Coordinates of C-alpha atoms in Angstrom, one line a residue:
X1148 CA -10.2 38.5 -20.1
X1149 CA -7.4 40.9 -19.9
X1150 CA -8.1 42.3 -23.4
X1151 CA -11.2 43.7 -21.9
X1152 CA -10.0 46.4 -19.9
X1153 CA -9.0 49.8 -21.3
X1154 CA -7.9 51.4 -18.0
X1155 CA -5.4 50.2 -15.2
X1156 CA -6.3 48.0 -12.8
X1157 CA -6.4 47.8 -8.9
X1158 CA -5.1 44.9 -7.2
X1159 CA -8.6 43.4 -6.7
X1160 CA -10.0 43.9 -10.0
X1161 CA -6.4 42.4 -11.4
X1162 CA -7.3 39.4 -9.0
X1163 CA -10.6 39.4 -9.8
X1164 CA -10.0 39.4 -13.7
X1165 CA -7.3 36.5 -13.3
X1166 CA -8.8 34.1 -10.6
X1167 CA -6.2 34.6 -8.4
X1168 CA -6.3 36.0 -4.6
X1169 CA -5.3 39.6 -3.5
X1170 CA -2.3 37.7 -1.5
X1171 CA -0.9 36.0 -4.3
X1172 CA -0.2 38.9 -6.4
X1173 CA 1.0 40.5 -3.1
X1174 CA 3.6 37.6 -2.8
X1175 CA 4.1 37.8 -6.9
X1176 CA 5.1 41.6 -6.7
X1177 CA 7.1 40.6 -3.1
X1178 CA 9.6 38.5 -4.9
X1179 CA 9.6 40.6 -8.2
X1180 CA 8.0 38.1 -10.3
X1181 CA 4.9 40.5 -11.7
X1182 CA 4.8 44.0 -10.0
X1183 CA 2.0 46.8 -10.9
X1184 CA 4.2 49.5 -12.4
X1185 CA 1.5 52.7 -11.8
X1186 CA 0.5 54.3 -9.1
X1187 CA -2.7 56.4 -8.0
X1188 CA -1.9 60.0 -6.7
X1189 CA -2.8 58.1 -3.5
X1190 CA -0.2 56.1 -3.8
X1191 CA -2.2 52.7 -4.6
X1192 CA -0.9 50.4 -7.0
X1193 CA -2.0 50.0 -10.4
X1194 CA -1.3 47.1 -13.1
X1195 CA -1.2 48.6 -16.5
X1196 CA -2.4 46.4 -19.6
X1197 CA 1.6 45.4 -20.0
X1198 CA 1.4 44.1 -16.1
X1199 CA -1.5 42.2 -16.5
X1200 CA -0.4 40.4 -19.8
X1201 CA 2.5 39.4 -17.5
X1202 CA 0.3 38.2 -14.8
X1203 CA -2.0 36.1 -17.6
X1204 CA 1.2 34.1 -18.9
X1205 CA 2.5 33.6 -15.3
X1206 CA -0.6 32.1 -14.5
X1207 CA -0.6 29.7 -18.3
X1208 CA 2.7 28.9 -17.4
X1209 CA 2.1 28.1 -13.1
X1210 CA -1.3 26.1 -14.5
X1211 CA 1.4 23.9 -16.9
X1212 CA 3.1 23.2 -13.4
X1213 CA 5.9 25.2 -13.7
X1214 CA 7.4 26.9 -10.6
X1215 CA 7.4 30.0 -10.0
X1216 CA 11.5 30.7 -10.8
X1217 CA 11.3 28.7 -13.9
X1218 CA 8.5 31.3 -15.1
X1219 CA 10.5 34.0 -14.0
X1220 CA 13.0 32.6 -16.1
X1221 CA 11.0 32.4 -19.5
X1222 CA 9.7 35.5 -18.8
X1223 CA 12.9 37.6 -18.1
X1224 CA 15.6 36.0 -19.9
X1225 CA 15.1 36.9 -23.8
X1226 CA 17.2 34.0 -24.4
X1227 CA 15.1 31.2 -22.4
X1228 CA 14.4 28.2 -24.8
X1229 CA 10.8 28.0 -23.7
X1230 CA 10.1 24.9 -25.7
X1231 CA 12.8 23.3 -23.9
X1232 CA 11.4 24.4 -20.2
X1233 CA 8.1 23.2 -21.2
X1234 CA 9.5 19.7 -22.9
X1235 CA 11.4 19.3 -19.3
X1236 CA 8.1 20.4 -17.6
X1237 CA 6.2 17.5 -19.9
X1238 CA 9.3 14.6 -19.0
X1239 CA 9.0 15.5 -15.0
X1240 CA 5.0 14.8 -15.6
X1241 CA 5.6 11.7 -17.8
X1242 CA 7.7 10.5 -14.3
X1243 CA 4.5 11.7 -12.1
X1244 CA 1.9 10.0 -14.2
X1245 CA 4.0 7.1 -14.1
X1246 CA 4.6 7.1 -10.6
X1247 CA 0.8 7.7 -10.0
X1248 CA -0.3 4.8 -12.1
X1249 CA 2.1 2.4 -10.0
X1250 CA 0.8 3.9 -6.8
X1251 CA -2.9 3.0 -8.1
X1252 CA -2.1 -0.1 -9.2
X1253 CA -0.9 -0.9 -5.6
X1254 CA -3.9 0.5 -4.5
X1255 CA -6.2 -1.3 -6.4
X1256 CA -4.8 -4.8 -5.4
X1257 CA -4.4 -4.0 -1.6
X1258 CA -8.2 -3.1 -1.9
X1259 CA -8.5 -6.3 -3.8
X1260 CA -6.7 -8.4 -1.5
X1261 CA -9.1 -6.8 1.6
X1262 CA -11.7 -8.0 -0.6
X1263 CA -10.8 -11.4 -1.6
X1264 CA -7.6 -12.6 0.1
X1265 CA -5.7 -14.4 -2.5
X1266 CA -5.1 -12.7 -5.8
X1267 CA -5.3 -15.2 -7.7
X1268 CA -7.9 -16.6 -9.6
X1269 CA -9.8 -19.9 -8.6
X1270 CA -8.1 -22.1 -11.4
X1271 CA -4.2 -20.9 -10.7
X1272 CA -5.3 -21.3 -6.8
X1273 CA -6.2 -24.8 -7.2
X1274 CA -2.9 -25.0 -9.7
X1275 CA -0.8 -24.0 -7.2
X1276 CA -2.5 -25.6 -3.9
X1277 CA -3.8 -29.0 -5.0
X1278 CA -7.5 -29.8 -6.7
X1279 CA -8.8 -30.5 -3.2
X1280 CA -8.2 -26.4 -2.4
X1281 CA -11.6 -24.8 -2.4
X1282 CA -10.8 -21.1 -3.4
X1283 CA -14.0 -20.2 -1.1
X1284 CA -12.3 -21.0 1.9
X1285 CA -10.1 -17.6 1.3
X1286 CA -13.1 -15.7 0.2
X1287 CA -15.4 -17.3 3.1
X1288 CA -12.2 -16.1 5.9
X1289 CA -12.7 -12.6 5.0
X1290 CA -16.4 -12.9 6.7
X1291 CA -14.9 -14.7 9.9
X1292 CA -12.0 -12.5 10.4
X1293 CA -12.0 -9.1 8.1
X1294 CA -12.7 -7.1 11.1
X1295 CA -9.3 -8.5 12.5
X1296 CA -5.8 -6.8 12.3
X1297 CA -4.6 -10.7 11.3
X1298 CA -6.9 -10.2 8.4
X1299 CA -5.5 -7.0 7.5
X1300 CA -1.6 -8.1 7.9
X1301 CA -2.6 -11.1 5.4
X1302 CA -4.5 -8.8 3.0
X1303 CA -1.5 -6.5 3.0
X1304 CA 1.5 -9.2 2.5
X1305 CA -1.1 -11.1 -0.4
X1306 CA -1.5 -7.8 -2.0
X1307 CA 2.2 -7.9 -2.9
X1308 CA 2.7 -11.7 -3.4
X1309 CA 3.3 -13.0 -7.0
X1310 CA 1.6 -16.7 -7.7
X1311 CA 5.5 -17.9 -7.6
X1312 CA 5.7 -16.5 -4.4
X1313 CA 2.5 -18.8 -3.5
X1314 CA 3.7 -21.6 -5.2
X1315 CA 7.0 -21.7 -3.0
X1316 CA 5.2 -21.3 0.1
X1317 CA 2.6 -23.4 -0.4
X1318 CA 5.3 -26.0 -0.8
X1319 CA 7.5 -24.9 2.0
X1320 CA 3.9 -25.8 3.8
X1321 CA 3.3 -29.1 2.5
X1322 CA 7.2 -29.8 3.2
X1323 CA 6.9 -28.9 6.3
X1324 CA 3.6 -31.3 7.0
X1325 CA 5.0 -33.9 5.7
X1326 CA 7.7 -33.6 8.0
X1327 CA 5.3 -33.5 11.0
X1328 CA 3.4 -36.5 9.4
X1329 CA 7.0 -38.5 10.0
X1330 CA 7.9 -37.5 13.2
X1331 CA 4.2 -38.3 14.5
X1332 CA 4.8 -41.8 12.8
X1333 CA 8.2 -42.1 14.2
X1334 CA 7.0 -41.7 17.6
X1335 CA 8.7 -38.4 18.0
X1336 CA 7.8 -37.3 21.6
X1337 CA 5.8 -33.9 22.2
X1338 CA 8.2 -31.6 23.9
X1339 CA 11.4 -33.3 22.6
X1340 CA 14.1 -31.1 20.9
X1341 CA 13.1 -32.3 17.2
X1342 CA 9.1 -31.7 17.9
X1343 CA 10.3 -27.9 19.3
X1344 CA 12.2 -27.5 16.2
X1345 CA 9.4 -28.5 14.1
X1346 CA 7.0 -26.1 15.9
X1347 CA 9.1 -23.4 15.7
X1348 CA 9.5 -23.8 12.1
X1349 CA 5.4 -23.8 11.7
X1350 CA 5.5 -20.7 13.7
X1351 CA 8.0 -19.0 11.4
X1352 CA 6.4 -20.6 8.1
X1353 CA 2.8 -19.6 8.9
X1354 CA 4.2 -15.6 9.9
X1355 CA 4.2 -15.2 6.1
X1356 CA 0.7 -14.6 6.6
X1357 CA 0.5 -12.8 9.5
X1358 CA 2.8 -12.5 12.3
X1359 CA 2.3 -15.6 14.7
X1360 CA 3.0 -15.2 18.7
X1361 CA 3.5 -18.6 20.7
X1362 CA 0.1 -17.9 22.3
X1363 CA -1.8 -17.8 19.0
X1364 CA 0.2 -20.7 18.0
X1365 CA -1.2 -22.4 21.2
X1366 CA -4.6 -21.1 19.9
X1367 CA -4.3 -22.4 16.5
X1368 CA -3.2 -26.0 17.7
X1369 CA -6.7 -26.4 19.6
X1370 CA -8.2 -25.4 16.7
X1371 CA -6.2 -27.8 14.3
X1372 CA -7.8 -30.7 16.5
X1373 CA -11.1 -29.5 17.6
X1374 CA -12.6 -28.0 13.9
X1375 CA -13.8 -30.7 12.0
X1376 CA -12.6 -29.5 8.7
X1377 CA -8.7 -28.8 9.9
X1378 CA -8.7 -32.1 12.0
X1379 CA -9.8 -34.0 9.2
X1380 CA -7.6 -32.1 7.2
X1381 CA -4.3 -33.3 9.2
X1382 CA -5.5 -36.9 9.9
X1383 CA -5.6 -37.4 6.4
X1384 CA -1.9 -35.9 6.1
X1385 CA -0.9 -38.3 8.8
X1386 CA -2.8 -40.5 11.1
X1387 CA -3.9 -38.9 14.6
X1388 CA -1.5 -35.6 13.5
X1389 CA -3.6 -33.1 14.4
X1390 CA -3.9 -34.0 18.6
X1391 CA -0.1 -34.6 18.3
X1392 CA 0.7 -31.4 16.5
X1393 CA -1.4 -29.6 19.2
X1394 CA 0.3 -31.4 22.3
X1395 CA 3.6 -30.5 20.0
X1396 CA 2.6 -27.0 20.2
X1397 CA 1.5 -26.7 24.0
X1398 CA 4.8 -28.7 25.0
X1399 CA 7.3 -26.2 22.7
X1400 CA 4.9 -23.1 24.7
X1401 CA 5.6 -24.7 28.1
X1402 CA 9.3 -24.6 27.3
X1403 CA 8.8 -20.8 27.0
X1404 CA 7.1 -20.2 30.0
X1405 CA 3.6 -19.8 28.7
X1406 CA 0.8 -21.7 30.0
X1407 CA -1.2 -23.4 27.0
X1408 CA -4.4 -23.6 29.2
X1409 CA -4.0 -19.6 29.8
X1410 CA -3.0 -18.6 26.3
X1411 CA -5.3 -16.6 24.3
X1412 CA -5.3 -15.0 20.8
X1413 CA -3.2 -11.5 20.7

């Protein structure tokens, strides 16, 4: 487009020709990057053909991502290795592309986790959590709890959790449930030091899914006992375990100054 001009250009004409703003041209003039070299009798600055060519090169290198100081070096230093400068720019760009790709992958996993919960195939889930595991439970939980803060926290942690980490967490939870059943079978009293320790271990382990306060744990204990699905699961691990565990959670809460009858989900 510069080739089409056959006379000196005012700053407004130069801006239009190059798709720039007058303000940008003023800035480049002020920092000595590209300045008009002529003036009208009235004192207005004019860009010659050579000035416009320099502006065109500035625009080209800026669109390639070079900083203004690097562009100045390329244009003003006769010894500047333009190829080296551009290769360095490409190297920086490659790093940015890699970083952006990783960011995109993290965002994709975060999106999937908010929608699906556990980012593993159904077969992987059954292999890790056991053949009795129903993958629909995780997907169904989103419809029940998807608007809650706890679901968002669960999804954020799930997005960065590997299958190996899920396996480790599942094994730890299974071991704790066996310890709970063993304590109940041995007649360990809810409220005892041993029962309180198991309750606290459960709260800490469950907090891998989302932060679980003691009041929230009381609410979970009620659900473990009253919900047919949960009570059947816990009583399948140990006879009467659902009720024993709920009582143990309640007594542990009392030791922390919490009235379990007044506990609410936070």
